[in-house]
mmCIF file of C-alpha atoms and ligand atoms in Angstrom:
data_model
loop_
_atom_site.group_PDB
_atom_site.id
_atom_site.type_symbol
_atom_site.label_atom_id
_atom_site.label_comp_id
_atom_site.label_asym_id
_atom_site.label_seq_id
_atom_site.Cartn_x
_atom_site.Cartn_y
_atom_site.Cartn_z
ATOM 1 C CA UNK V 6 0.000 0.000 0.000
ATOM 2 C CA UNK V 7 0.929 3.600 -0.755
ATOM 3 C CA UNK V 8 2.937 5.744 2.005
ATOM 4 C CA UNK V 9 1.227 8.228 3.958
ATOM 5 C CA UNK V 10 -1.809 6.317 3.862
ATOM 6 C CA UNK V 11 -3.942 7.012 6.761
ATOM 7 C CA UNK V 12 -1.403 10.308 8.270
ATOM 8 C CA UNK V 13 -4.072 12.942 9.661
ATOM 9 C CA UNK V 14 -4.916 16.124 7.175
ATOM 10 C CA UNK V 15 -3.967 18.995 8.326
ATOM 11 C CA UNK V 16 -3.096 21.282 5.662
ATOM 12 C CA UNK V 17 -5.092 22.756 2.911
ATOM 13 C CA UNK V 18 -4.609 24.412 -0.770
ATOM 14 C CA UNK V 19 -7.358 27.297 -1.704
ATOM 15 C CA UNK V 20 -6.986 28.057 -5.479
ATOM 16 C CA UNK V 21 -8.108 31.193 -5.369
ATOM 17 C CA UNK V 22 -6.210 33.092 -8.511
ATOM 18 C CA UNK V 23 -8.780 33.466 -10.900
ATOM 19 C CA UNK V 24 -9.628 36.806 -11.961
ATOM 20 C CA UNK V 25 -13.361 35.888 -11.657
ATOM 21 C CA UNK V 26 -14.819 37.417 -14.919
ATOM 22 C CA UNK V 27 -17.733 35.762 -14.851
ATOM 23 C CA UNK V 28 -18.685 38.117 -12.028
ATOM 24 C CA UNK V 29 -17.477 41.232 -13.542
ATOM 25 C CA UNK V 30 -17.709 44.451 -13.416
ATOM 26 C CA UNK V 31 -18.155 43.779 -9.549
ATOM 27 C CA UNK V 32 -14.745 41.963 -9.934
ATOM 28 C CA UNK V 33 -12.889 44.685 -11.421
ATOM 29 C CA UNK V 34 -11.848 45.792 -7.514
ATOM 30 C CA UNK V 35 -13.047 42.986 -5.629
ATOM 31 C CA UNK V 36 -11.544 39.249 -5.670
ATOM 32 C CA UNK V 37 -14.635 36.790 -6.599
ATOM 33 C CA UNK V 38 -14.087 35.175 -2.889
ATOM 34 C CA UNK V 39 -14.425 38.063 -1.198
ATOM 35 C CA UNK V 40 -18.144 38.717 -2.815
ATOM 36 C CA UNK V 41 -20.373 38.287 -0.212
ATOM 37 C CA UNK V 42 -23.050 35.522 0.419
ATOM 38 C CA UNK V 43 -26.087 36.951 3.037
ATOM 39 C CA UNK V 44 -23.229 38.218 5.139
ATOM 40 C CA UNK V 45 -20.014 36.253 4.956
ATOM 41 C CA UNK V 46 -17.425 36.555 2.049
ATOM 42 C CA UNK V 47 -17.365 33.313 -0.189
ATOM 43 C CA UNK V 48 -14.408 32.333 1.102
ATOM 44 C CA UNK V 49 -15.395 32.394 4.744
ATOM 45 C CA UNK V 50 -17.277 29.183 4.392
ATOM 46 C CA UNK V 51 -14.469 27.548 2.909
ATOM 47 C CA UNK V 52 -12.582 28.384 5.903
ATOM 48 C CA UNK V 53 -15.152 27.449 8.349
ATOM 49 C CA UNK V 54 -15.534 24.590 6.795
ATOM 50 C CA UNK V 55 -11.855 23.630 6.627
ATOM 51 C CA UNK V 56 -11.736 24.617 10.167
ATOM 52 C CA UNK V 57 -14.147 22.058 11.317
ATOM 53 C CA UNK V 58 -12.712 19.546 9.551
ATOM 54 C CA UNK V 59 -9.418 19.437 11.640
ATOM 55 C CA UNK V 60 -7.128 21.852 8.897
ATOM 56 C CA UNK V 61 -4.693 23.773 10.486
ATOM 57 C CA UNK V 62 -2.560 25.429 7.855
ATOM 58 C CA UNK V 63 -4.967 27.016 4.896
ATOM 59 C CA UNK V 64 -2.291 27.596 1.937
ATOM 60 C CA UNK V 65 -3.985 30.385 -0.848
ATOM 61 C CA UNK V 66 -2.673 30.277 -3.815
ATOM 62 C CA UNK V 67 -3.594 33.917 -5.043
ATOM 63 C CA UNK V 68 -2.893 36.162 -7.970
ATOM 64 C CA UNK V 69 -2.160 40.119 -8.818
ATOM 65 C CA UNK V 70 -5.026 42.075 -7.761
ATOM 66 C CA UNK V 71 -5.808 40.105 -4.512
ATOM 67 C CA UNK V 72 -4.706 41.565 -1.658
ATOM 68 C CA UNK V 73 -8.474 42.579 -0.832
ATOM 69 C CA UNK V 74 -8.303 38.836 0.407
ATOM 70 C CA UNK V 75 -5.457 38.965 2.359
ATOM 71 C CA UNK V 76 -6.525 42.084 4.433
ATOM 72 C CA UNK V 77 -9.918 40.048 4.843
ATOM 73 C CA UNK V 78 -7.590 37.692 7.130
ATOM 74 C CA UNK V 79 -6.219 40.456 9.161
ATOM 75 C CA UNK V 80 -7.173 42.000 12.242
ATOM 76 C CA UNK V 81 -9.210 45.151 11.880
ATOM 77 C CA UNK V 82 -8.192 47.143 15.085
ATOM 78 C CA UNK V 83 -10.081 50.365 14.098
ATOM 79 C CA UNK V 84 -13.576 48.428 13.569
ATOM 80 C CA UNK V 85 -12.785 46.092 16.895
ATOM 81 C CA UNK V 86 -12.073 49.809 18.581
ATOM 82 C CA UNK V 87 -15.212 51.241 17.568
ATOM 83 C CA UNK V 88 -17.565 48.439 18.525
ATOM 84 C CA UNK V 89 -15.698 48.249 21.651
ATOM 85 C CA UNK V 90 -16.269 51.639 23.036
ATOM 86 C CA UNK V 91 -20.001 51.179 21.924
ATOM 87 C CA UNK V 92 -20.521 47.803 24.036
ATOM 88 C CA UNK V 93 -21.483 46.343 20.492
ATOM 89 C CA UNK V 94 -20.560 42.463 21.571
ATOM 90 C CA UNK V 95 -22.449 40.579 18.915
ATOM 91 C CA UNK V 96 -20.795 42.358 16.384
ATOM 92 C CA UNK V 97 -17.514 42.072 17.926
ATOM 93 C CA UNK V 98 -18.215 38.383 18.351
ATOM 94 C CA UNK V 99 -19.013 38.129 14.585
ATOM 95 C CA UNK V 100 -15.582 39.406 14.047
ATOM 96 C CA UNK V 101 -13.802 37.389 16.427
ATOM 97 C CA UNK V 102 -15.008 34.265 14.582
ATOM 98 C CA UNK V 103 -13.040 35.013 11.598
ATOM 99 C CA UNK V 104 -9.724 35.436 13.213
ATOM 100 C CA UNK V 105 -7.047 33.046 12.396
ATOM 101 C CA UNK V 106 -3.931 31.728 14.570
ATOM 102 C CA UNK V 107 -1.066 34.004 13.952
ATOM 103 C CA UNK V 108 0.997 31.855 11.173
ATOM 104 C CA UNK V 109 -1.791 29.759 10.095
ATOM 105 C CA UNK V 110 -2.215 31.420 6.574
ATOM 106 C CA UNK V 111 0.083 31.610 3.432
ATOM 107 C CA UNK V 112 0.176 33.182 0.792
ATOM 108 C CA UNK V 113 1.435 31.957 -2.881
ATOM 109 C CA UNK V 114 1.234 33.505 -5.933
ATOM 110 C CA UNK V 115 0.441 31.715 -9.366
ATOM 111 C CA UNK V 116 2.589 34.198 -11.517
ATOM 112 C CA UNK V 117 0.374 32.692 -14.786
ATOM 113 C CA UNK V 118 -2.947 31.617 -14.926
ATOM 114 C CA UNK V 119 -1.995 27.631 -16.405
ATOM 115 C CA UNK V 120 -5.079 25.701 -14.679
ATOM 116 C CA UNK V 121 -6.125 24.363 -11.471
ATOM 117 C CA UNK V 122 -3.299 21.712 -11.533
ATOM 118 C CA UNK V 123 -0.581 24.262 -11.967
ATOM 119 C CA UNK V 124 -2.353 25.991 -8.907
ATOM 120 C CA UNK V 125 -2.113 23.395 -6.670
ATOM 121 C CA UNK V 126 1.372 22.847 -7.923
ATOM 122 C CA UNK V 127 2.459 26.440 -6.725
ATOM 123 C CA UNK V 128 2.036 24.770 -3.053
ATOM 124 C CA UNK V 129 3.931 21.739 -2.929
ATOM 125 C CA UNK V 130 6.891 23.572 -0.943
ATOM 126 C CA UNK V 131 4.352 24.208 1.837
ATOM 127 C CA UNK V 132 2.561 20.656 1.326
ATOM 128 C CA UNK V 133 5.673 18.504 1.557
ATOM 129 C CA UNK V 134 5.517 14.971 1.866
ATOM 130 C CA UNK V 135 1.789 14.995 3.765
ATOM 131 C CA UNK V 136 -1.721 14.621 2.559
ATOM 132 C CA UNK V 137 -3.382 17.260 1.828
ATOM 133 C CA UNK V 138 -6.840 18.869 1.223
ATOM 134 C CA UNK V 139 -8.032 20.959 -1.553
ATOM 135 C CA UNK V 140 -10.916 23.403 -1.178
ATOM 136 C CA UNK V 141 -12.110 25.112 -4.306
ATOM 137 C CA UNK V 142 -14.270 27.957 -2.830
ATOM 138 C CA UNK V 143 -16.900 28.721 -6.104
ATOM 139 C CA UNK V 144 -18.708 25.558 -4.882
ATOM 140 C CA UNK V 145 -19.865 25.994 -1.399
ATOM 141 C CA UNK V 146 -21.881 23.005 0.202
ATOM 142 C CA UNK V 147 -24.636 23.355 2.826
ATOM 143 C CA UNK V 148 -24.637 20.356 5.376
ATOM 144 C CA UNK V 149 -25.494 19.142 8.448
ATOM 145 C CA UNK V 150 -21.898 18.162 8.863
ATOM 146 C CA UNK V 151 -19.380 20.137 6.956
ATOM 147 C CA UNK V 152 -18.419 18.334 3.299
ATOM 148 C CA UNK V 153 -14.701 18.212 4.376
ATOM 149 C CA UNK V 154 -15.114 16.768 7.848
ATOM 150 C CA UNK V 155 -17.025 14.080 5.934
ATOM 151 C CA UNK V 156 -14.249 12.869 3.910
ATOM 152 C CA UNK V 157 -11.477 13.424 6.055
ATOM 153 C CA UNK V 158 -13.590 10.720 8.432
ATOM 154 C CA UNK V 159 -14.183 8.551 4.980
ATOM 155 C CA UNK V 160 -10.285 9.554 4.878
ATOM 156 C CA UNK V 161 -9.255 7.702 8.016
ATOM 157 C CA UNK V 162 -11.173 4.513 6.929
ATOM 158 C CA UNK V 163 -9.823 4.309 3.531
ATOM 159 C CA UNK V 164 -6.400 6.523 3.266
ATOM 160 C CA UNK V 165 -5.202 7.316 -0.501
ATOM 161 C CA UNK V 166 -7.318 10.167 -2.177
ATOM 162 C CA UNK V 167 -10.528 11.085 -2.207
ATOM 163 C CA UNK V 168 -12.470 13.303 -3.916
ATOM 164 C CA UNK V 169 -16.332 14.709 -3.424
ATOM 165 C CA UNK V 170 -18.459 13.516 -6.401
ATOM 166 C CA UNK V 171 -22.347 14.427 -6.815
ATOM 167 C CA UNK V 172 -24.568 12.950 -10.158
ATOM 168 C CA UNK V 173 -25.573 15.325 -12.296
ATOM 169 C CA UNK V 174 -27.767 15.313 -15.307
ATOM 170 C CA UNK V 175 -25.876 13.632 -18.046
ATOM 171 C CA UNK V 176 -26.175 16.838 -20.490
ATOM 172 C CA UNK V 177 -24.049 18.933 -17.998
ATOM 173 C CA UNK V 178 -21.257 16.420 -17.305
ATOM 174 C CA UNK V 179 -19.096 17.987 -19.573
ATOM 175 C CA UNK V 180 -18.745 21.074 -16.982
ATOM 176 C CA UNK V 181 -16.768 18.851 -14.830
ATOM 177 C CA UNK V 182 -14.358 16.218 -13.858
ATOM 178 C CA UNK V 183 -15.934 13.193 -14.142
ATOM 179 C CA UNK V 184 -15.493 9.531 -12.640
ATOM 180 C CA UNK V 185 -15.230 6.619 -14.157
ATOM 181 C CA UNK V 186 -16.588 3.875 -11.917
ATOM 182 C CA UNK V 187 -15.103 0.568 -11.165
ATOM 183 C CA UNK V 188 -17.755 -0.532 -8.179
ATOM 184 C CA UNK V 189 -19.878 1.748 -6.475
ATOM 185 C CA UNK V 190 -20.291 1.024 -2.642
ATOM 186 C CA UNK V 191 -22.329 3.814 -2.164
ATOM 187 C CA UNK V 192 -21.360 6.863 -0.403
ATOM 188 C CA UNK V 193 -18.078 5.443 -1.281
ATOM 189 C CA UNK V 194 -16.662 4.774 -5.242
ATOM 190 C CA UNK V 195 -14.008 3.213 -6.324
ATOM 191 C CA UNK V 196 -12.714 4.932 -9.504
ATOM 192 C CA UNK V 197 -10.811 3.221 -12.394
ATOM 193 C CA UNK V 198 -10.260 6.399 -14.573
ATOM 194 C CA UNK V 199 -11.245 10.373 -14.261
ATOM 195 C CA UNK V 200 -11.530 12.762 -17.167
ATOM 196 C CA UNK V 201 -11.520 16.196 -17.103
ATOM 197 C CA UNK V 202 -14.708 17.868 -18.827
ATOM 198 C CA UNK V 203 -15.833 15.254 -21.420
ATOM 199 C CA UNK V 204 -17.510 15.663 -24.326
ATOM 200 C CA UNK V 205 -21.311 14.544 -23.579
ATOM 201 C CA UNK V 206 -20.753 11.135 -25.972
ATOM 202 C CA UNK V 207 -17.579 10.356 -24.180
ATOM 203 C CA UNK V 208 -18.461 10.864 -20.696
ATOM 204 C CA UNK V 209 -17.690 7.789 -18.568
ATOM 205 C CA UNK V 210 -20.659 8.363 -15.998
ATOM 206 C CA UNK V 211 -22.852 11.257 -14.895
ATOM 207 C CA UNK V 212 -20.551 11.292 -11.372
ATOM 208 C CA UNK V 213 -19.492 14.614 -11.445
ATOM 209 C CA UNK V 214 -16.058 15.617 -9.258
ATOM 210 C CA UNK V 215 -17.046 18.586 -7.204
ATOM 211 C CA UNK V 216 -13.979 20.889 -5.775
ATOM 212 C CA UNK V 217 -13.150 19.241 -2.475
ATOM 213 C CA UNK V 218 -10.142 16.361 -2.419
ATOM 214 C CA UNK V 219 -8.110 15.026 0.112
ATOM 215 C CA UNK V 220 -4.967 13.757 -1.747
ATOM 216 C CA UNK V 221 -1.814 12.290 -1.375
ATOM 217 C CA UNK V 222 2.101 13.714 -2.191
ATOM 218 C CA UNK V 223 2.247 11.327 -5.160
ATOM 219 C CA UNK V 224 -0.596 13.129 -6.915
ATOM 220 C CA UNK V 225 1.762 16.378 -6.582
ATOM 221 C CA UNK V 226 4.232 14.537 -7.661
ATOM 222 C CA UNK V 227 2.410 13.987 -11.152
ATOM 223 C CA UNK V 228 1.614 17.583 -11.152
ATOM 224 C CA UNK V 229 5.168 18.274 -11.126
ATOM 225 C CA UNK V 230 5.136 16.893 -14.961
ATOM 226 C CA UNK V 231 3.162 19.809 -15.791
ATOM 227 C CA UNK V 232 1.543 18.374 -19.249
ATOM 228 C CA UNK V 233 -0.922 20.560 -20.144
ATOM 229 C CA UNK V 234 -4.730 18.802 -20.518
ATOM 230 C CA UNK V 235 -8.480 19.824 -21.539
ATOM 231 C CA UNK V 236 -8.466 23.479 -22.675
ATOM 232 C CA UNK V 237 -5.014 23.630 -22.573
ATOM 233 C CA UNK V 238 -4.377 23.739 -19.103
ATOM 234 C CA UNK V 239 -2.597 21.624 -16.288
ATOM 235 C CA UNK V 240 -5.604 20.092 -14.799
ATOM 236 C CA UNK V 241 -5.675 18.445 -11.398
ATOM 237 C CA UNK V 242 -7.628 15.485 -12.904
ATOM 238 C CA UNK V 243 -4.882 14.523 -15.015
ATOM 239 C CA UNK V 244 -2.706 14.311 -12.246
ATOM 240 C CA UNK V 245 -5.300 12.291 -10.544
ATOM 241 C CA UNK V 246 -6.342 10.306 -13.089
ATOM 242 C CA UNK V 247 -2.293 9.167 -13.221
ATOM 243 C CA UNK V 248 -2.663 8.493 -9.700
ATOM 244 C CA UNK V 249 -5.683 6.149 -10.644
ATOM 245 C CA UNK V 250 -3.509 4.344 -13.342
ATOM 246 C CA UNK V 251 -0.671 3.943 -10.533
ATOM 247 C CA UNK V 252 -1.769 2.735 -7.536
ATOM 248 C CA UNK V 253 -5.595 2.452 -7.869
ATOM 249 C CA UNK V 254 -6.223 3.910 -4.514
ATOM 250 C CA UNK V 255 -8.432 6.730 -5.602
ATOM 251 C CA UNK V 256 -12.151 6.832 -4.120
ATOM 252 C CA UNK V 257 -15.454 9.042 -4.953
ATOM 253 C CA UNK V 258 -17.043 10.234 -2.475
ATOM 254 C CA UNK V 259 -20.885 11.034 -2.394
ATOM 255 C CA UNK V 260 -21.241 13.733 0.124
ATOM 256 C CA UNK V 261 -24.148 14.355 2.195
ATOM 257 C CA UNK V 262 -25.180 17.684 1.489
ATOM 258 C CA UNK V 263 -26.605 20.195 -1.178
ATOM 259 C CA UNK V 264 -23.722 22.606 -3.394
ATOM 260 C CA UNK V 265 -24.232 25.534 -5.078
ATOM 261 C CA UNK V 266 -22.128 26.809 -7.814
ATOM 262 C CA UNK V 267 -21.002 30.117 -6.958
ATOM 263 C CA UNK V 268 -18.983 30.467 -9.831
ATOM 264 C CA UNK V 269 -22.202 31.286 -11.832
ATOM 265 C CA UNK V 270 -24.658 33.777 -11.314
ATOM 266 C CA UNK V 271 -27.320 31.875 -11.206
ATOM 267 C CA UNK V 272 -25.999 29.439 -8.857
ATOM 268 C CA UNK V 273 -24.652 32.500 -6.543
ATOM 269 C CA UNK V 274 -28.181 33.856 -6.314
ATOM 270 C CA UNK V 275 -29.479 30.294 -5.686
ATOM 271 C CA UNK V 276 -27.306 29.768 -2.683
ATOM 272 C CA UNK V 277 -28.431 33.564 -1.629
ATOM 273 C CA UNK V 278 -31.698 32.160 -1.980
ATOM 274 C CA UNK V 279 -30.873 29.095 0.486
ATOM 275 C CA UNK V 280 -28.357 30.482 3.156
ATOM 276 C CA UNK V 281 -30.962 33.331 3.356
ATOM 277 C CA UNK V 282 -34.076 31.059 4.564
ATOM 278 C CA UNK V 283 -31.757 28.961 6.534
ATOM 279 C CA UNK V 284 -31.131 31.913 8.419
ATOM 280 C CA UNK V 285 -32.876 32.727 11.780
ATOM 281 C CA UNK V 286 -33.058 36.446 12.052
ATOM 282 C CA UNK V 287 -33.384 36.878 7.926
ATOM 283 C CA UNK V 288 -36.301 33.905 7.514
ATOM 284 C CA UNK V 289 -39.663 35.392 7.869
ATOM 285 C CA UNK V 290 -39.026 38.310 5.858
ATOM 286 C CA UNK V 291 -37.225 36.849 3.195
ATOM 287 C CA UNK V 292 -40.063 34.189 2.829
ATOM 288 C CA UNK V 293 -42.709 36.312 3.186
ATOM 289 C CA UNK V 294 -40.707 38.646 0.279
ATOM 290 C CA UNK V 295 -39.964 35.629 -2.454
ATOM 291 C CA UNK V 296 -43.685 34.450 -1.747
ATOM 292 C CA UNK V 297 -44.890 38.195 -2.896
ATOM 293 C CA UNK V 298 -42.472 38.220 -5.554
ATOM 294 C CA UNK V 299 -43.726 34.579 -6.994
ATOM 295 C CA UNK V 300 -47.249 35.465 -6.760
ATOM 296 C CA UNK V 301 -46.773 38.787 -8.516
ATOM 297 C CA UNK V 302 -44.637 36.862 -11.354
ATOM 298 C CA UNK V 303 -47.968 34.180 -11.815
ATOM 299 C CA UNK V 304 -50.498 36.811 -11.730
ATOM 300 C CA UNK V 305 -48.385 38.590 -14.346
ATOM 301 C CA UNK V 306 -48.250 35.914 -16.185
HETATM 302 C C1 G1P Y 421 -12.890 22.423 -11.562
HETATM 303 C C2 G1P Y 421 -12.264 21.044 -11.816
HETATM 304 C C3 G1P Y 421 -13.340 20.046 -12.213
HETATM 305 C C4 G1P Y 421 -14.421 19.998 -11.157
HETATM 306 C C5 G1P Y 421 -14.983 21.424 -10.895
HETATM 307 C C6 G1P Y 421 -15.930 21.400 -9.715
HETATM 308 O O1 G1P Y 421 -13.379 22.910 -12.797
HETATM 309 O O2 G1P Y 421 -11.281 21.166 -12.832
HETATM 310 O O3 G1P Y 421 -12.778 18.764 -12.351
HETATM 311 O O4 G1P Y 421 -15.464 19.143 -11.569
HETATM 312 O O5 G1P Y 421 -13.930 22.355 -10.604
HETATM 313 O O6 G1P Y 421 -16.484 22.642 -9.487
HETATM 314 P P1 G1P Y 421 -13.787 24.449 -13.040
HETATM 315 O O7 G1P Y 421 -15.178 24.603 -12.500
HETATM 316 O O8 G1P Y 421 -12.788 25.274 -12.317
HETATM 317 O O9 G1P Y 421 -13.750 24.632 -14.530
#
């Protein structure tokens, strides 16, 4: 069996380079994760829900134009100030909550944009010979139990790498990685190949890979090759899908849980939509406003 099999997780990757056009002109002066879902920036609940899966170090791989992100992750003395001479301690609690242990963030930049792989790549100084984690922060997953702290305890049962997989309908499988399925336990699949965005005839299965893995050095390793894949870019399913071909200890993992794509606008709005009603103090109005708004759209109609 492979090395650092069943080691604990402890340190995680966040692409976060892009230079989020989709979202533009908003991201003309604001990084993508920083946009803000109800209340928290996107990349809050990638944090939050590294954090509760046991993560420790949380490794950014960043970009020019980014440092709105960085100062996100920094102590704001002149806000904590303020609330604290007005006795506002909810707020102050709020902010406390996103504070991170001195040292516990880093900072990389991806000089050129050359695909998630390449990404990933940037961090293997700070990755070393460990498993690792890799949150990708445009898909953000509502659950009971945090997506991440459900694989890292999948993790500990099966070592190697895993990575979260959801179906989807068969006409938008070409949007993602996709698994190729050698026997499907379940929540758990074991995968005999992994292709990065398909065409919809050649798609091995409708088991889309969504962007959480826990991997192993040897997948960095392949990454190190650098060959560049679909769209012309060094994708991390490549480097996977060598992994696969290697030592065939690469699982699926059907999460428990519902994920939005942030990285569109229409799924950004839908997970407005759902972290709003999920929230206590926002619930009854909210509902009470999409109800008007639905019945005013049918009467239209
Ligand atoms: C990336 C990965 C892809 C995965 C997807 C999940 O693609 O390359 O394998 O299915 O994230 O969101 P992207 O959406 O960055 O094109």
């Amino acid at each position: 069996m492979v090395k650092n099999m069943k080691r604990k997780v402890t340190k995680a990757i966040f692409p976060v380079a892009g230079l989020g056009t989709r979202f533009l002109p908003a991201t003309k002066s604001i990084p993508k994760e920083i946009m803000t879902l109800v209340d928290r920036p996107l990349i809050q609940y990638a944090i939050d829900e590294a954090r509760a899966a046991g993560i420790k170090e949380f490794i950014f791989v960043t970009s020019r134009g980014k440092s709105a992100l960085e100062d996100y992750f920094d102590h704001a003395p002149v806000i904590e100030a303020e609330l604290k001479r007005k006795g506002k301690k909810d707020l102050l609690q709020i902010l406390k909550a996103t504070d991170m242990e001195s040292g516990a963030i880093a900072y990389i930049r991806q000089q050129r944009a050359l695909g998630l792989g390449h990404a990933v790549w940037c961090a293997r100084r700070l990755v070393g010979d460990e498993p690792f984690a890799v949150l990708l922060p445009d898909d953000v997953i509502a659950a009971e139990k945090p997506c991440l702290q459900q694989m890292v305890e999948a993790h500990a049962e099966t070592g190697g790498n895993i990575v979260a997989a959801m179906e989807v309908p068969h006409d938008k499988a070409s949007a993602y990685g996709v698994l190729d399925i050698r026997e499907d336990m379940g929540s758990l699949v074991s995968v005999k190949g992994m292709v990065e965005k398909p065409k919809a005839s050649e798609a091995p299965s409708n088991l889309a890979v969504i962007g959480r893995y826990i991997l192993t050095p040897q997948v960095m390793e392949h990454l190190h090759r650098k060959k560049p894949g679909a769209g012309g870019e060094i994708q991390l399913t490549d480097a996977i899908a060598e992994e696969i071909r290697r030592s065939n200890n690469v699982f699926g993992f059907r999460f428990r849980g519902q994920r939005f794509d942030c990285g569109s606008k229409a799924g950004f709005l839908q997970a407005t939509v759902a972290f709003g009603l999920a929230r206590d103090d926002l619930r009854d109005e909210f509902e009470q406003f999409l109800f008007g708004m639905t019945a005013m759209r049918k009467a239209a109609e």
